[in-house]
Each structure stands twice: as C-alpha cells, then as structure tokens.
JSON list of C-alpha atoms in Angstrom, two decimals:
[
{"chain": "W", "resi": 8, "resn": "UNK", "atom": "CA", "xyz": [-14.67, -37.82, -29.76]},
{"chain": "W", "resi": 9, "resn": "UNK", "atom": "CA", "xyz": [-10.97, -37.33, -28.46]},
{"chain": "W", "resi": 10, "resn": "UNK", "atom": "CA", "xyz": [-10.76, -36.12, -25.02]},
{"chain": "W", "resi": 11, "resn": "UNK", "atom": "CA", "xyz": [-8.95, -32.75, -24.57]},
{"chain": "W", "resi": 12, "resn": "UNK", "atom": "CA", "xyz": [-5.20, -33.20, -22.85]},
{"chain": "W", "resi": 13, "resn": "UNK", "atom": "CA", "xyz": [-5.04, -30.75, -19.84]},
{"chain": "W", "resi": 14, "resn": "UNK", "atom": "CA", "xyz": [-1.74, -28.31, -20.87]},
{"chain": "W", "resi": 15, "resn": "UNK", "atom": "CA", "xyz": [0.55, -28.23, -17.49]},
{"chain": "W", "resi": 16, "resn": "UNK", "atom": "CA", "xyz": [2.20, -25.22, -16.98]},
{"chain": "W", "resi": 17, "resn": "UNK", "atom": "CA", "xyz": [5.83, -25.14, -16.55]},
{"chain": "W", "resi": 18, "resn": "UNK", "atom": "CA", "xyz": [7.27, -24.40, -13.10]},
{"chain": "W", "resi": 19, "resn": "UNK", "atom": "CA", "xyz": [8.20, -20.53, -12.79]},
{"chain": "W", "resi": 20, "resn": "UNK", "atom": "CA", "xyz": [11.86, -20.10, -13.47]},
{"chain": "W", "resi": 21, "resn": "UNK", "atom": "CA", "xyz": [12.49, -16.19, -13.40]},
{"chain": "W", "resi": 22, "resn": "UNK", "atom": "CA", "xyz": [15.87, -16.65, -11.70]},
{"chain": "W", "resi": 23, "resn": "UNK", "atom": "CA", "xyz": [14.54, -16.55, -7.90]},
{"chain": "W", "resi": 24, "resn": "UNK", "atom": "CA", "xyz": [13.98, -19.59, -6.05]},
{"chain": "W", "resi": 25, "resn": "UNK", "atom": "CA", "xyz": [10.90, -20.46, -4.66]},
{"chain": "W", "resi": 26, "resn": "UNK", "atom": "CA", "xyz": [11.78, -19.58, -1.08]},
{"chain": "W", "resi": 27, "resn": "UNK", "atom": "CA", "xyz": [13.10, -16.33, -1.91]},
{"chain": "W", "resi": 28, "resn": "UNK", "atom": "CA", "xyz": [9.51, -15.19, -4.16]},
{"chain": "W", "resi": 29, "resn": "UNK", "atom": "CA", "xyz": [7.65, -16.85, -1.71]},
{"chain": "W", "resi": 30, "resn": "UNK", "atom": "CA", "xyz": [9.39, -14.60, 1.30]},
{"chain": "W", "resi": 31, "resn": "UNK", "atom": "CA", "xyz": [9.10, -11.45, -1.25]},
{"chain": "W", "resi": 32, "resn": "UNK", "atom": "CA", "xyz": [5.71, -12.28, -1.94]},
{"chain": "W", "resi": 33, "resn": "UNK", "atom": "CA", "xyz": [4.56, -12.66, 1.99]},
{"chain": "W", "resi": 34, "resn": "UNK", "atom": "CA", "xyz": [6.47, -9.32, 2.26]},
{"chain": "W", "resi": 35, "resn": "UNK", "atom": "CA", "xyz": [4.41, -7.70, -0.44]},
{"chain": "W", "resi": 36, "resn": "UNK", "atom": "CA", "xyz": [1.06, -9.33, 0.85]},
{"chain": "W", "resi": 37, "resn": "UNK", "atom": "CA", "xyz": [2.09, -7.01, 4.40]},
{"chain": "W", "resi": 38, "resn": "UNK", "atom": "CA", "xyz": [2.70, -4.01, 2.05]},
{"chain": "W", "resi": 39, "resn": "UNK", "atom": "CA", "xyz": [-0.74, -4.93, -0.17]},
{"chain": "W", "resi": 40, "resn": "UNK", "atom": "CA", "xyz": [-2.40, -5.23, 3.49]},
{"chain": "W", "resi": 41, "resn": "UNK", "atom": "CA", "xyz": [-0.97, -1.78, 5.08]},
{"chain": "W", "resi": 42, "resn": "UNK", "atom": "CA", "xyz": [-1.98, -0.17, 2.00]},
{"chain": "W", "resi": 43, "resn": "UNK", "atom": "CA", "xyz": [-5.35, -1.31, 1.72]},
{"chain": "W", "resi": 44, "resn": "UNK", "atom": "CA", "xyz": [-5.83, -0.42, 5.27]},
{"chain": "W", "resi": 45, "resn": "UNK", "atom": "CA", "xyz": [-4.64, 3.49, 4.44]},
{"chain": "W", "resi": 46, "resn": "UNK", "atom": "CA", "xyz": [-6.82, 3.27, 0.92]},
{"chain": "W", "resi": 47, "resn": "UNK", "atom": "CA", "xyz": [-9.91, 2.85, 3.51]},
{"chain": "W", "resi": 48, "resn": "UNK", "atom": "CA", "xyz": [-9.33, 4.95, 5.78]},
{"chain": "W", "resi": 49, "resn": "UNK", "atom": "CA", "xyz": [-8.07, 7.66, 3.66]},
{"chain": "W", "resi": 50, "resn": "UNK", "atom": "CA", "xyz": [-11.45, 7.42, 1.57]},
{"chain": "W", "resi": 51, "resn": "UNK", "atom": "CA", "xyz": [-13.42, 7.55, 5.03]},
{"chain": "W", "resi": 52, "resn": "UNK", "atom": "CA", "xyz": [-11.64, 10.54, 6.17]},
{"chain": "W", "resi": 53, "resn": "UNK", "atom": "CA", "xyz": [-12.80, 12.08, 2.82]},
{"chain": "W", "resi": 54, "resn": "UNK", "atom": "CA", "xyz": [-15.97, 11.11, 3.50]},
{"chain": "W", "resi": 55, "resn": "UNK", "atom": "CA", "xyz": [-16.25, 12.82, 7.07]},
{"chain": "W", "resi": 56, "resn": "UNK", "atom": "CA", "xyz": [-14.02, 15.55, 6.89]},
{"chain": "W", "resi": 57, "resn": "UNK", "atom": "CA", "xyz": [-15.43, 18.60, 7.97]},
{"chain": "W", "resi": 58, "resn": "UNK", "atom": "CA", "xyz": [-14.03, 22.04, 9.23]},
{"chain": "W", "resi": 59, "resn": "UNK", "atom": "CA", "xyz": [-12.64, 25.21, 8.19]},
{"chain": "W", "resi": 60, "resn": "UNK", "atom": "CA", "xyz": [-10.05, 23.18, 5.92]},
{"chain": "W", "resi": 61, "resn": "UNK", "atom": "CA", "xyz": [-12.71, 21.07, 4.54]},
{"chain": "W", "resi": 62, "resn": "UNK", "atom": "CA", "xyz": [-11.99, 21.59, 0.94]},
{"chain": "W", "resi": 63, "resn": "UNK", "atom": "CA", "xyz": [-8.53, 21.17, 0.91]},
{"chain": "W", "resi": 64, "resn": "UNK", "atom": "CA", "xyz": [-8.26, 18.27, 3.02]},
{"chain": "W", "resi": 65, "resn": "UNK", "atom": "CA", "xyz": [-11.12, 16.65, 0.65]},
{"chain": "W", "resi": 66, "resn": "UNK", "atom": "CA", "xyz": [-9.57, 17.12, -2.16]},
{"chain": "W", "resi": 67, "resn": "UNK", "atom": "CA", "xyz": [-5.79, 16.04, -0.60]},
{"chain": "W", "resi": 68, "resn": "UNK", "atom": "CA", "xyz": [-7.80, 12.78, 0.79]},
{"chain": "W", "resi": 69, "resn": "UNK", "atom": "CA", "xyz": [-8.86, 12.04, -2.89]},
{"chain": "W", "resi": 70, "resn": "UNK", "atom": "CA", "xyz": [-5.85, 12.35, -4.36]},
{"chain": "W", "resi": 71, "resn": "UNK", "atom": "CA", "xyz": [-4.21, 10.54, -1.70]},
{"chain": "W", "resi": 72, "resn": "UNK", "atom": "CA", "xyz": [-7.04, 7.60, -1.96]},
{"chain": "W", "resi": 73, "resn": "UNK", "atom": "CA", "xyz": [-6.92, 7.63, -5.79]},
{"chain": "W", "resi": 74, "resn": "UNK", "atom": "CA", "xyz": [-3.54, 6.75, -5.77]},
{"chain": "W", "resi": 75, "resn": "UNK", "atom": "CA", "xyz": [-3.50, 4.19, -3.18]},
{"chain": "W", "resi": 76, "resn": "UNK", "atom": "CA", "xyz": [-6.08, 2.48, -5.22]},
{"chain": "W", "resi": 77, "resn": "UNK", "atom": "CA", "xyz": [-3.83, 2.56, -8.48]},
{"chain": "W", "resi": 78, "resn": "UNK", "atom": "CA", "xyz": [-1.26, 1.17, -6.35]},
{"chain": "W", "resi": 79, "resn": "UNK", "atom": "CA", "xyz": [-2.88, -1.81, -4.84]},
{"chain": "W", "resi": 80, "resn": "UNK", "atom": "CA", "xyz": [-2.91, -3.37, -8.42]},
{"chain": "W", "resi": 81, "resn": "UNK", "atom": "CA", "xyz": [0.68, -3.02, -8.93]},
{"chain": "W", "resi": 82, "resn": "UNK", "atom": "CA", "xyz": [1.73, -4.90, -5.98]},
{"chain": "W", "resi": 83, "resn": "UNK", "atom": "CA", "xyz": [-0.87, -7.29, -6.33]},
{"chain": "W", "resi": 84, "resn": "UNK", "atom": "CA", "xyz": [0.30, -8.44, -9.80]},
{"chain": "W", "resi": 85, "resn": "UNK", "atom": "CA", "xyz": [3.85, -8.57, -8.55]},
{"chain": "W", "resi": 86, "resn": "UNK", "atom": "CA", "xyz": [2.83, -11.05, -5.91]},
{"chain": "W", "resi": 87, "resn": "UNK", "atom": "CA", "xyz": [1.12, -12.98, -8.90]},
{"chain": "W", "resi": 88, "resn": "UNK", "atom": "CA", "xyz": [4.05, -12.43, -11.27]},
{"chain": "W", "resi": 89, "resn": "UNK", "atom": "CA", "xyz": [5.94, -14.59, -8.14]},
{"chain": "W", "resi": 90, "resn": "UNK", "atom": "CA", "xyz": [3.72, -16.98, -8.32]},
{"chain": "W", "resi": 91, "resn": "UNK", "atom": "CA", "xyz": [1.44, -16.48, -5.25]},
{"chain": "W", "resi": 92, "resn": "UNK", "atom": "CA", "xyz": [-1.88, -15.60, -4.94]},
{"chain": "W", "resi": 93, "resn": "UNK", "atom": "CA", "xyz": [-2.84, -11.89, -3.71]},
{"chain": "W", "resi": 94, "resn": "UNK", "atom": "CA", "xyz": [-4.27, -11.64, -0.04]},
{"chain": "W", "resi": 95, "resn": "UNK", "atom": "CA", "xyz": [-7.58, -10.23, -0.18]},
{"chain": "W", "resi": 96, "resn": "UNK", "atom": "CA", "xyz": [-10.90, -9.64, 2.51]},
{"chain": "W", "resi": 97, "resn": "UNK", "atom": "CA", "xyz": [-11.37, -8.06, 5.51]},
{"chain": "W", "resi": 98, "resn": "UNK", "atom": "CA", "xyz": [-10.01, -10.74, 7.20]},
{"chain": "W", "resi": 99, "resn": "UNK", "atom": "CA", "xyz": [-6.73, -11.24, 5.63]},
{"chain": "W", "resi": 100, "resn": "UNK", "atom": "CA", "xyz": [-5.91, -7.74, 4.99]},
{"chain": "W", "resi": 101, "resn": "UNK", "atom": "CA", "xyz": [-6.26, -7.38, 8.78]},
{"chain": "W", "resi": 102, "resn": "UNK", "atom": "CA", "xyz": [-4.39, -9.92, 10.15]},
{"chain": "W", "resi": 103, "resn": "UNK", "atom": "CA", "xyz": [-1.67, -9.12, 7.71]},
{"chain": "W", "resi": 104, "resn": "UNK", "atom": "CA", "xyz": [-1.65, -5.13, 8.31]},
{"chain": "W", "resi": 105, "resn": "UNK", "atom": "CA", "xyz": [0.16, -2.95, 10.85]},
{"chain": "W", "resi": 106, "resn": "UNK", "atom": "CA", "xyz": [-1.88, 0.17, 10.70]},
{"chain": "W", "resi": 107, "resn": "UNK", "atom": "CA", "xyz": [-5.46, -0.25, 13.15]},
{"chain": "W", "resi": 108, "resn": "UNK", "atom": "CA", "xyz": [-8.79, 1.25, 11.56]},
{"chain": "W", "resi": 109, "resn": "UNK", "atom": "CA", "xyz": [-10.05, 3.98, 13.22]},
{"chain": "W", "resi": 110, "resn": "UNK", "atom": "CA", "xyz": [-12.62, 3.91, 15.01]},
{"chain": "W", "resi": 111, "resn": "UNK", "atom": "CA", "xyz": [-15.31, 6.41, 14.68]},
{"chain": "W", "resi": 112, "resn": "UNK", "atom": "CA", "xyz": [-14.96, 10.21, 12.97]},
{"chain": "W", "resi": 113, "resn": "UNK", "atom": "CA", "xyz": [-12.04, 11.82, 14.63]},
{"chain": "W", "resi": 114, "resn": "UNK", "atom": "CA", "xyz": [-11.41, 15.53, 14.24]},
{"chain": "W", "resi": 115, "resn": "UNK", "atom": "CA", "xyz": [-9.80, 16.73, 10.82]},
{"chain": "W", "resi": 116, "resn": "UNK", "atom": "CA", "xyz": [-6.32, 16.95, 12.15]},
{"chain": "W", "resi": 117, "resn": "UNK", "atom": "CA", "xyz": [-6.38, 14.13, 13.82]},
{"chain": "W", "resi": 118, "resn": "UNK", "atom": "CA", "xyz": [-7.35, 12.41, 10.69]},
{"chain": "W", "resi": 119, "resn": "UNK", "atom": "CA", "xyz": [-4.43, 14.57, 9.21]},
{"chain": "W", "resi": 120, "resn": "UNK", "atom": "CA", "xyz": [-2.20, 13.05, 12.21]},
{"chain": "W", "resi": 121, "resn": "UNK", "atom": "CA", "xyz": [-3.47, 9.63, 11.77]},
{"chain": "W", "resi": 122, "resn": "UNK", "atom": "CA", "xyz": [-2.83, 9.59, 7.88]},
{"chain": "W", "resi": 123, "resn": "UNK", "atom": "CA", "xyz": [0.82, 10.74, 8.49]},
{"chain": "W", "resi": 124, "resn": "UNK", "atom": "CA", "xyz": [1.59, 7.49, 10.77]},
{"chain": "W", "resi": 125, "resn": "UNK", "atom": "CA", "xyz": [-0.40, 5.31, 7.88]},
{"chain": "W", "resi": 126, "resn": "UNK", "atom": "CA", "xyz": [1.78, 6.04, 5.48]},
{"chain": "W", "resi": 127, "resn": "UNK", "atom": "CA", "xyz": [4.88, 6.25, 7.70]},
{"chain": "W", "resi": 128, "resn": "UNK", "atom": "CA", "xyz": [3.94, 2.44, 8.72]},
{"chain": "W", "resi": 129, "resn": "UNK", "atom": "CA", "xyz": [3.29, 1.47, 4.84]},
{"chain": "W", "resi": 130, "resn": "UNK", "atom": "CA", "xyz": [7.23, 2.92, 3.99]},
{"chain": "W", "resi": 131, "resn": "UNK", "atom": "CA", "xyz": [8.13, 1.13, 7.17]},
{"chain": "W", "resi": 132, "resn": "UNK", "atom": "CA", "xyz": [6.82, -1.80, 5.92]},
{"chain": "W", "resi": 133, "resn": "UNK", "atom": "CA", "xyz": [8.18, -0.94, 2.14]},
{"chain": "W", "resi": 134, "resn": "UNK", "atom": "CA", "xyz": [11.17, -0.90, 3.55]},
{"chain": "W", "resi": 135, "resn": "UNK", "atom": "CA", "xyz": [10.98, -4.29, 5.40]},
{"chain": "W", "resi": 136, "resn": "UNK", "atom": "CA", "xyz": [11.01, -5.97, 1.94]},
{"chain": "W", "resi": 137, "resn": "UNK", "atom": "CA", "xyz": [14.17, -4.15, 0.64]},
{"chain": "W", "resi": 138, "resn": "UNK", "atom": "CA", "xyz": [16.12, -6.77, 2.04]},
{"chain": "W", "resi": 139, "resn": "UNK", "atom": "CA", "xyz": [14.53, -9.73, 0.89]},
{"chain": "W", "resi": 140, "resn": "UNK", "atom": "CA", "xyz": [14.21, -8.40, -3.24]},
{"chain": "W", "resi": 141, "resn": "UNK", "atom": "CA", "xyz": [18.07, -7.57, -2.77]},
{"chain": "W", "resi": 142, "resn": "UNK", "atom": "CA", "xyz": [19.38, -10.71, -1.62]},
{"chain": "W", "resi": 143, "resn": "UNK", "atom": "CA", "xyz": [17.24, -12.31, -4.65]},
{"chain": "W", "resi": 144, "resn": "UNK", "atom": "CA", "xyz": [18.25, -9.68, -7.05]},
{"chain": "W", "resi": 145, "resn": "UNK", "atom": "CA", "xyz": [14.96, -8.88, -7.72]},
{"chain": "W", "resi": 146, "resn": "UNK", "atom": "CA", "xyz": [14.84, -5.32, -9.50]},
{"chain": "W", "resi": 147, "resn": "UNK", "atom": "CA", "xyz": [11.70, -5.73, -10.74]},
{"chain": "W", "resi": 148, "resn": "UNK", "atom": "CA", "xyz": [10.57, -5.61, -6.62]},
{"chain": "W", "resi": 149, "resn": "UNK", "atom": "CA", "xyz": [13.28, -3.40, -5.51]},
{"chain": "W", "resi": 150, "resn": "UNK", "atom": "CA", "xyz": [11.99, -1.03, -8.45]},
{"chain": "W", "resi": 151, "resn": "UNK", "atom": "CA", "xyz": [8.32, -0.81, -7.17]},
{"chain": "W", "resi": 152, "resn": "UNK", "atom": "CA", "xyz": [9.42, -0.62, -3.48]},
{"chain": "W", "resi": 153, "resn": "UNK", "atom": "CA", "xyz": [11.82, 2.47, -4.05]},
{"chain": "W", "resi": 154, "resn": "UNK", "atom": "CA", "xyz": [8.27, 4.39, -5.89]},
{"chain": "W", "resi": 155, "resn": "UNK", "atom": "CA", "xyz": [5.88, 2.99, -3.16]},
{"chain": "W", "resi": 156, "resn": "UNK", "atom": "CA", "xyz": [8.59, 4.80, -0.64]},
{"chain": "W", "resi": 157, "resn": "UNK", "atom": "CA", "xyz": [8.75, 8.02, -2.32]},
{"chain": "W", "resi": 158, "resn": "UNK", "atom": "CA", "xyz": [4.99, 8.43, -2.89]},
{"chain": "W", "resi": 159, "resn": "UNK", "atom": "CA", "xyz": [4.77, 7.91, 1.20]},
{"chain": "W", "resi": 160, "resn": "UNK", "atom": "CA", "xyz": [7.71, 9.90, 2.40]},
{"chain": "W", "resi": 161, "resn": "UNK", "atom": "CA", "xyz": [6.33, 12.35, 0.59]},
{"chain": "W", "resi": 162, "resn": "UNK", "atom": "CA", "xyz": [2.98, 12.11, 1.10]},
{"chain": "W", "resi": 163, "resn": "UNK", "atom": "CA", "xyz": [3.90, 11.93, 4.85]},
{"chain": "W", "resi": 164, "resn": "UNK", "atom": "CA", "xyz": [6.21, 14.83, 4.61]},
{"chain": "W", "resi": 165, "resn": "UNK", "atom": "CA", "xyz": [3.03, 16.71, 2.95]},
{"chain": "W", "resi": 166, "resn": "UNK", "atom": "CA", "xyz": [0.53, 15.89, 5.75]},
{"chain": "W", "resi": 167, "resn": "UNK", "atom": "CA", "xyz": [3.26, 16.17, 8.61]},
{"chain": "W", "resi": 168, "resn": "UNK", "atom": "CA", "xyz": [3.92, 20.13, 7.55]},
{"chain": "W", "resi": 169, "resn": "UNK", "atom": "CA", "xyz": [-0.19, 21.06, 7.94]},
{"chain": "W", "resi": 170, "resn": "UNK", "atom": "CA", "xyz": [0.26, 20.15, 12.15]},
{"chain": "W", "resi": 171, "resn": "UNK", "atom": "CA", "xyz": [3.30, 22.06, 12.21]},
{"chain": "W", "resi": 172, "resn": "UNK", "atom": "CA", "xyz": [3.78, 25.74, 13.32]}
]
C-alpha cells in the first residue's frame, strides 16, 4: 500500500512580512482580549441589572453583548488570516486585556459608568493598532479597526449621555 505524502503548505505571502502580521496580530490579540473582557461583563451586567431603568438597560446590555460576541469572530479570523493563532482562556484573555472585571454587582449606573470606560479602553486599544496595519498597508485591518471604533465611540457616546444631566 503506498504511504500518503504529507501536502506542506506554502509560506503566507499576502504582501506583509512576517514581523509586521505578527505585530498586527499581537495588536489584535489585545483588541480580541479587551473585547472579550467587555462581552463578559456586559452580559453580567444584564444579568444583575436591577432598578427603575431595568428594562432599558437589559435590553441596551443585550444588544451591546450580542454584538460584542459577533465581533469577537471577526477579529479572531483576522489574526488567523495573518497567520497566528487566536488568544483564547481566562488566562490569556487576562493577561492580554486592559479593562479589570468587576468585582461583585455594582449599582446600575455604575455598571452604566463602568461600560462607558470598557469600551472607551477597547477604541483606545483599536486605535493602538492603527499604526501598525498602516505602515503594512494592511486595509483589510485598517478596515475592521475603523468599524470596531465607531461601534465603541458610539456605543460610549450612548451610555456616557444616560449619567449626564
């Protein structure tokens, strides 16, 4: 019987060196972290809300969460289309993020509060990457950073105007 021959893939040649997707990519694993991080804690404060705005914070929170679920694929699969492997775990997710969990069931403007510097911190970190997917002319990068940021200005923006006045 012949003996299968193992196929080698060819080395990625998309028109970015290596260093340059492997810097994106570590600057997408940060973004994939900080909004994982938000994704869970948005979906707890949904959980827990309670209050006289109860319903309309619940239902904000799980539109908010249901998005930053959908989202966490798309940068995941660019960091694959790179050619790196996805962080993923507890572990990773919190060594690479800048936004802390919260601890315990705050009140539900605090959670309000709380969610505004979350996604402040993810376009922050957004943001962060701009740099690196320009000097590689990588559109493809710069494309999905420049939606991530206007979901999270927004999103921010939204939040920000139910603690003021």
């Amino acid at each position: 019987m012949a003996k299968a021959s193992a196929v080698v893939a060819p080395p990625i040649d998309i028109g970015i060196p290596a260093d340059q997707r492997q810097a994106i990519a570590a600057g997408l694993g940060r973004l994939l972290a900080d909004s994982y991080v938000l994704y869970g804690k948005t979906h707890g404060f949904h959980w827990n809300v309670t209050g006289p705005m109860f319903n309309t914070l619940h239902l904000m929170f799980m539109d908010q969460y249901t998005e930053l679920w959908n989202a966490l694929d798309v940068v995941a699969e660019r960091i694959r289309a790179l050619g790196h492997p996805a962080p993923f775990g507890g572990a990773a997710f919190a060594a690479l993020a800048s936004i802390p969990e919260t601890q315990g069931v705050p009140p539900a403007l605090e959670m309000v509060k709380e969610l505004v510097m979350g996604h402040e911190a993810v376009a922050r970190t957004a943001r962060g990457v701009f740099e690196l997917a320009d000097a590689a002319n990588d559109q493809p990068t710069a494309d999905l950073l420049t939606q991530r940021l206007q979901i999270h200005e927004k999103t921010a923006w939204m939040l920000r105007s139910l603690l003021e006045g």
